[in-house]
Short mmCIF file of C-alpha atoms in Angstrom, two decimals:
data_model
loop_
_atom_site.label_atom_id
_atom_site.label_comp_id
_atom_site.label_asym_id
_atom_site.label_seq_id
_atom_site.Cartn_x
_atom_site.Cartn_y
_atom_site.Cartn_z
CA MET A 245 -32.27 19.89 8.03
CA ASN A 246 -32.49 19.38 4.28
CA PRO A 247 -29.47 19.39 1.95
CA GLU A 248 -28.39 22.49 0.08
CA THR A 249 -30.43 22.84 -3.11
CA LEU A 250 -29.97 25.00 -6.20
CA TYR A 251 -32.98 26.91 -7.54
CA ASP A 252 -33.36 28.83 -10.79
CA VAL A 253 -34.83 32.20 -9.85
CA ASN A 254 -35.10 35.37 -11.95
CA GLY A 255 -32.45 34.20 -14.38
CA VAL A 256 -29.92 33.36 -11.64
CA THR A 257 -29.15 30.34 -9.50
CA LEU A 258 -29.70 30.59 -5.74
CA CYS A 259 -28.48 28.03 -3.25
CA ALA A 260 -30.85 27.50 -0.31
CA GLN A 261 -31.27 25.18 2.64
CA THR A 262 -34.32 24.57 4.82
CA PHE A 263 -34.88 23.38 8.36
CA GLY A 264 -38.05 22.03 9.92
CA ASP A 265 -41.50 21.14 8.65
CA PRO A 266 -42.69 22.89 5.44
CA ALA A 267 -46.19 22.88 6.93
CA ASP A 268 -45.02 25.29 9.66
CA PRO A 269 -44.91 29.09 9.19
CA ALA A 270 -41.93 30.01 7.03
CA VAL A 271 -39.08 32.23 8.28
CA LEU A 272 -36.87 33.58 5.49
CA LEU A 273 -33.39 34.58 6.70
CA ILE A 274 -31.53 37.12 4.52
CA HIS A 275 -27.97 37.97 5.53
CA GLY A 276 -25.95 41.10 4.82
CA ALA A 277 -23.18 42.26 2.52
CA SER A 278 -20.69 39.58 1.43
CA ALA A 279 -22.25 37.06 3.81
CA SER A 280 -23.41 33.67 2.60
CA MET A 281 -26.14 31.73 4.35
CA LEU A 282 -23.51 30.03 6.55
CA TRP A 283 -23.44 33.11 8.75
CA TRP A 284 -26.96 32.16 9.83
CA GLU A 285 -25.34 29.34 11.77
CA GLU A 286 -26.73 25.83 11.32
CA GLU A 287 -27.42 25.38 15.04
CA LEU A 288 -29.22 28.73 15.20
CA CYS A 289 -31.43 27.66 12.29
CA ARG A 290 -32.15 24.31 13.96
CA ARG A 291 -33.16 26.05 17.16
CA ILE A 292 -35.48 28.47 15.37
CA ALA A 293 -37.06 25.49 13.59
CA ARG A 294 -37.69 23.84 16.96
CA THR A 295 -40.07 26.72 17.81
CA GLY A 296 -42.38 25.37 15.09
CA ARG A 297 -41.03 27.35 12.14
CA PHE A 298 -39.94 26.33 8.64
CA VAL A 299 -36.57 28.08 8.37
CA ILE A 300 -35.06 29.07 5.02
CA ARG A 301 -31.50 30.34 4.64
CA TYR A 302 -29.86 31.05 1.29
CA ASP A 303 -26.87 32.47 -0.52
CA GLN A 304 -27.71 35.78 -2.17
CA ARG A 305 -26.12 36.64 -5.49
CA ASP A 306 -22.31 36.79 -5.33
CA THR A 307 -22.13 34.71 -2.15
CA GLY A 308 -21.65 31.00 -1.55
CA ARG A 309 -22.86 28.70 -4.30
CA SER A 310 -25.25 31.20 -5.91
CA SER A 311 -24.65 32.98 -9.21
CA THR A 312 -21.77 35.43 -9.40
CA PHE A 313 -21.21 38.52 -11.52
CA PRO A 314 -18.10 40.31 -12.83
CA VAL A 315 -16.01 41.73 -10.00
CA GLY A 316 -16.97 45.35 -9.41
CA GLU A 317 -19.79 45.21 -11.98
CA PRO A 318 -22.73 43.42 -10.35
CA GLY A 319 -25.37 44.99 -12.57
CA TYR A 320 -28.11 44.50 -9.97
CA GLY A 321 -29.46 46.24 -6.89
CA LEU A 322 -31.50 45.89 -3.73
CA ARG A 323 -34.71 45.56 -5.73
CA ASP A 324 -33.26 42.62 -7.64
CA LEU A 325 -32.23 40.93 -4.40
CA ALA A 326 -35.76 41.48 -3.08
CA ALA A 327 -37.19 39.94 -6.26
CA ASP A 328 -34.86 36.97 -5.67
CA ALA A 329 -36.31 36.53 -2.19
CA ILE A 330 -39.83 36.47 -3.61
CA GLY A 331 -38.75 34.10 -6.38
CA LEU A 332 -37.21 31.73 -3.86
CA LEU A 333 -40.45 31.68 -1.87
CA ASP A 334 -42.24 30.82 -5.12
CA ALA A 335 -39.78 28.01 -5.81
CA LEU A 336 -40.37 26.61 -2.32
CA GLY A 337 -44.15 26.92 -2.57
CA VAL A 338 -44.38 29.49 0.23
CA ASP A 339 -47.19 32.02 -0.15
CA ARG A 340 -46.26 34.26 2.81
CA ALA A 341 -43.19 34.29 5.04
CA HIS A 342 -41.83 35.96 8.13
CA VAL A 343 -38.92 37.91 6.63
CA VAL A 344 -35.71 38.55 8.56
CA GLY A 345 -33.18 41.00 7.08
CA ARG A 346 -29.76 41.51 8.62
CA SER A 347 -27.35 44.44 8.23
CA MET A 348 -27.32 45.48 4.53
CA SER A 349 -30.25 43.16 3.90
CA GLY A 350 -32.42 45.22 6.17
CA GLY A 351 -32.75 47.17 2.92
CA VAL A 352 -33.64 44.02 0.99
CA ALA A 353 -36.27 43.13 3.60
CA LEU A 354 -37.65 46.68 3.45
CA VAL A 355 -38.16 46.40 -0.32
CA VAL A 356 -39.85 43.02 0.13
CA ALA A 357 -42.18 44.35 2.84
CA VAL A 358 -43.17 47.56 1.06
CA ASP A 359 -43.31 46.42 -2.57
CA HIS A 360 -44.58 42.87 -1.92
CA PRO A 361 -46.71 43.22 1.25
CA GLU A 362 -48.96 40.32 0.33
CA ARG A 363 -45.99 37.95 0.74
CA VAL A 364 -44.91 39.10 4.22
CA ARG A 365 -46.39 37.96 7.55
CA SER A 366 -43.94 39.84 9.77
CA LEU A 367 -40.65 41.68 9.46
CA THR A 368 -37.54 41.42 11.62
CA LEU A 369 -34.68 43.86 11.07
CA VAL A 370 -31.38 42.83 12.64
CA SER A 371 -28.30 45.05 13.11
CA THR A 372 -29.46 47.50 10.47
CA THR A 373 -30.33 51.16 9.94
CA THR A 374 -32.65 53.70 8.36
CA GLY A 375 -29.59 55.12 6.61
CA GLU A 376 -30.09 58.56 8.16
CA LEU A 377 -27.44 58.38 10.90
CA PRO A 378 -23.66 58.19 10.41
CA MET A 379 -21.92 54.83 10.65
CA GLY A 380 -19.45 54.15 13.43
CA ASP A 381 -15.70 54.30 12.86
CA LEU A 382 -14.50 50.73 12.32
CA ASP A 383 -10.88 49.56 12.46
CA PHE A 384 -11.26 47.51 9.29
CA PRO A 385 -8.54 45.34 7.73
CA GLU A 386 -7.12 45.96 4.27
CA GLU A 387 -8.66 43.90 1.48
CA PRO A 388 -6.74 40.70 0.78
CA ASP A 389 -5.41 39.08 -2.37
CA ALA A 390 -8.55 37.21 -3.41
CA SER A 391 -6.43 34.49 -5.05
CA ASP A 392 -4.99 33.53 -1.65
CA PRO A 393 -7.66 31.60 0.33
CA ALA A 394 -5.68 31.76 3.58
CA ALA A 395 -5.38 35.53 3.27
CA VAL A 396 -9.10 35.85 2.60
CA VAL A 397 -9.94 33.73 5.65
CA GLU A 398 -7.69 35.94 7.80
CA TYR A 399 -9.36 39.04 6.35
CA VAL A 400 -12.84 37.71 7.15
CA VAL A 401 -11.83 36.87 10.71
CA GLU A 402 -10.44 40.35 11.27
CA ALA A 403 -13.46 41.97 9.61
CA VAL A 404 -15.84 40.07 11.90
CA ARG A 405 -13.64 41.07 14.85
CA ALA A 406 -13.99 44.71 13.81
CA TYR A 407 -17.76 44.35 13.55
CA ALA A 408 -17.85 42.77 17.02
CA GLY A 409 -16.16 45.83 18.46
CA ALA A 410 -16.00 45.73 22.25
CA SER A 411 -18.33 42.75 22.50
CA PRO A 412 -17.11 39.93 24.76
CA HIS A 413 -19.01 37.44 22.58
CA PHE A 414 -16.46 37.34 19.74
CA ASP A 415 -15.25 33.75 19.34
CA GLU A 416 -12.20 33.66 17.06
CA ASP A 417 -12.14 29.88 16.69
CA ALA A 418 -15.80 29.70 15.67
CA VAL A 419 -15.46 32.63 13.27
CA ARG A 420 -12.34 31.13 11.68
CA ALA A 421 -14.09 27.80 11.16
CA LEU A 422 -17.05 29.52 9.47
CA ALA A 423 -14.78 31.74 7.38
CA THR A 424 -12.77 28.74 6.20
CA GLU A 425 -15.92 26.89 5.18
CA ASP A 426 -17.35 29.99 3.51
CA VAL A 427 -14.25 30.75 1.46
CA GLY A 428 -13.98 27.09 0.46
CA ARG A 429 -17.50 26.89 -0.96
CA ALA A 430 -17.66 30.28 -2.67
CA ARG A 431 -17.96 30.29 -6.46
CA ASP A 432 -16.00 33.55 -6.75
CA ILE A 433 -14.68 34.97 -3.50
CA ALA A 434 -13.37 38.10 -5.29
CA ALA A 435 -16.94 38.94 -6.34
CA THR A 436 -18.16 38.16 -2.82
CA LEU A 437 -15.78 40.69 -1.31
CA VAL A 438 -16.70 43.52 -3.68
CA ASN A 439 -20.01 43.33 -5.48
CA HIS A 440 -22.56 44.00 -2.74
CA TYR A 441 -20.79 47.29 -2.07
CA ALA A 442 -20.88 48.22 -5.79
CA MET A 443 -24.56 47.57 -6.47
CA ASP A 444 -27.53 49.92 -6.82
CA PHE A 445 -29.02 50.71 -3.41
CA SER A 446 -32.33 52.15 -4.62
CA GLY A 447 -35.03 51.35 -2.07
CA PRO A 448 -38.69 50.40 -2.44
CA ALA A 449 -40.68 51.73 -5.36
CA GLY A 450 -43.70 52.10 -3.09
CA GLY A 451 -42.47 54.07 -0.07
CA GLY A 452 -40.25 53.54 2.96
CA PHE A 453 -40.14 52.39 6.57
CA ALA A 454 -43.27 54.36 7.48
CA ASP A 455 -45.21 52.28 4.93
CA ILE A 456 -44.55 48.91 6.56
CA ARG A 457 -47.86 47.43 7.67
CA VAL A 458 -46.88 44.12 9.26
CA PRO A 459 -45.72 43.33 12.82
CA THR A 460 -42.09 44.45 12.99
CA LEU A 461 -39.27 43.52 15.34
CA VAL A 462 -36.02 45.48 15.48
CA VAL A 463 -33.04 43.60 16.95
CA HIS A 464 -29.86 45.51 17.68
CA GLY A 465 -26.58 44.92 19.49
CA GLU A 466 -25.97 47.07 22.54
CA LEU A 467 -22.35 47.61 21.46
CA ASP A 468 -22.73 47.61 17.66
CA PRO A 469 -19.74 49.62 16.37
CA ALA A 470 -20.97 49.78 12.75
CA PHE A 471 -24.49 51.00 13.44
CA PRO A 472 -24.48 52.22 17.06
CA LEU A 473 -27.62 51.57 19.09
CA ALA A 474 -29.13 54.91 18.06
CA HIS A 475 -29.63 53.35 14.62
CA GLY A 476 -31.82 50.63 16.09
CA GLU A 477 -33.77 53.17 18.10
CA ALA A 478 -34.31 55.32 15.00
CA LEU A 479 -35.45 52.27 13.07
CA ARG A 480 -37.96 51.35 15.79
CA ASP A 481 -39.32 54.89 15.66
CA ALA A 482 -39.54 54.87 11.85
CA VAL A 483 -41.70 51.73 11.57
CA PRO A 484 -45.27 52.02 12.90
CA GLY A 485 -45.70 49.87 16.02
CA ALA A 486 -42.22 48.36 15.86
CA ARG A 487 -40.66 46.76 18.95
CA LEU A 488 -36.94 47.03 19.76
CA VAL A 489 -34.99 44.21 21.42
CA VAL A 490 -31.44 45.08 22.45
CA LEU A 491 -28.92 42.24 22.55
CA PRO A 492 -26.77 42.87 25.65
CA GLY A 493 -23.02 42.91 25.14
CA SER A 494 -23.44 42.35 21.40
CA GLY A 495 -21.78 44.07 18.48
CA HIS A 496 -22.88 43.89 14.86
CA ASP A 497 -23.69 40.20 15.16
CA VAL A 498 -26.00 37.64 16.74
CA ALA A 499 -23.61 35.51 18.76
CA PRO A 500 -24.48 32.26 20.59
CA PRO A 501 -24.62 33.89 24.06
CA VAL A 502 -27.67 35.92 22.95
CA TRP A 503 -29.39 33.28 20.82
CA ASP A 504 -32.00 32.51 23.49
CA LEU A 505 -33.08 36.15 23.60
CA PHE A 506 -33.10 36.44 19.82
CA ILE A 507 -35.02 33.20 19.28
CA ASP A 508 -37.62 34.07 21.92
CA ALA A 509 -38.22 37.50 20.36
CA LEU A 510 -38.40 35.99 16.87
CA ALA A 511 -40.83 33.30 18.03
CA GLU A 512 -43.09 36.01 19.46
CA VAL A 513 -43.19 38.22 16.35
CA THR A 514 -43.69 35.19 14.06
CA ALA A 515 -46.53 33.75 16.14
CA SER A 516 -49.22 35.65 14.23
#
C-alpha cells in the first residue's frame, strides 16, 4: 500500500491511493454518491491486489481530501467525473485500466467505457442500475447539521444501515469506524452530503449501455433495497455479453462476508 497522494487533474485536486505492483494490470475503483475512497475498504483493496492487480482508489470531487465546490452548486456532472478518472489514469501513467463503478458511479464508469473505450480493459458495475426501473423505498434518516461531526457520523451510520436493508452482513461497529474516519478527513462534509445529488447526470456523449464493447461484470446484492435485484438483471441484459454475479444476503454494499465471491469474480473479468 502506498500513501495517499494528491494529484492535479482537470483543474481540481484528487486524492488517490494505490495498492500492489504498478506493473500489474490496473483496477480503478470508483465509489458512489457522497462516498470517499475509504468505502473501498483498505483490506478489500489489499486482497484484490494480491490477485496480481494494481489497485487504485480515490476520492472523487466533494469527497475526502479532493477538491470541494460550493454546497448545492457543484457546477460539474458525470462527464466531468469520468474525465477526472481518465486524468487520474494519466497522472499515474496507466494507459488502460479495468474500471469498477459502484452505485451512482456506475454512471461514471459507463461514460468512461463509452466515451473513452481505448482506456478501458474491462468494466465492472456494482450495485447500480440502468436508470429505467424505480428505486426501492428506503427508510432514510433526516440530514444532519453538517457543523456537528458526531451528528454527521450518526447520519452516515443510519444511512448505511438503510442501504443494507434486510442484509445480515451490516456491521455497525465497522461502519461507525469508517464513518468517523471519513468525516474526520473530509475537506467539506456539507458539500459531501449534498453535491453529488445536485450535479448534472447527463450520460455518455457516444451512446449507452448497449454500446459497451469490453468484457463486463455486473455485481448486485440479493437484498439490495435501493436498487432491487431486477436492476442488476436489467443491467446484465442491457450490456452485450455481460455476466451477473449475485451477492447472497447482501444489500446495497459489498460487505466482508461476500468479499471472496466478489474478488474471485473481479479476478476473472480482469484476467484478459
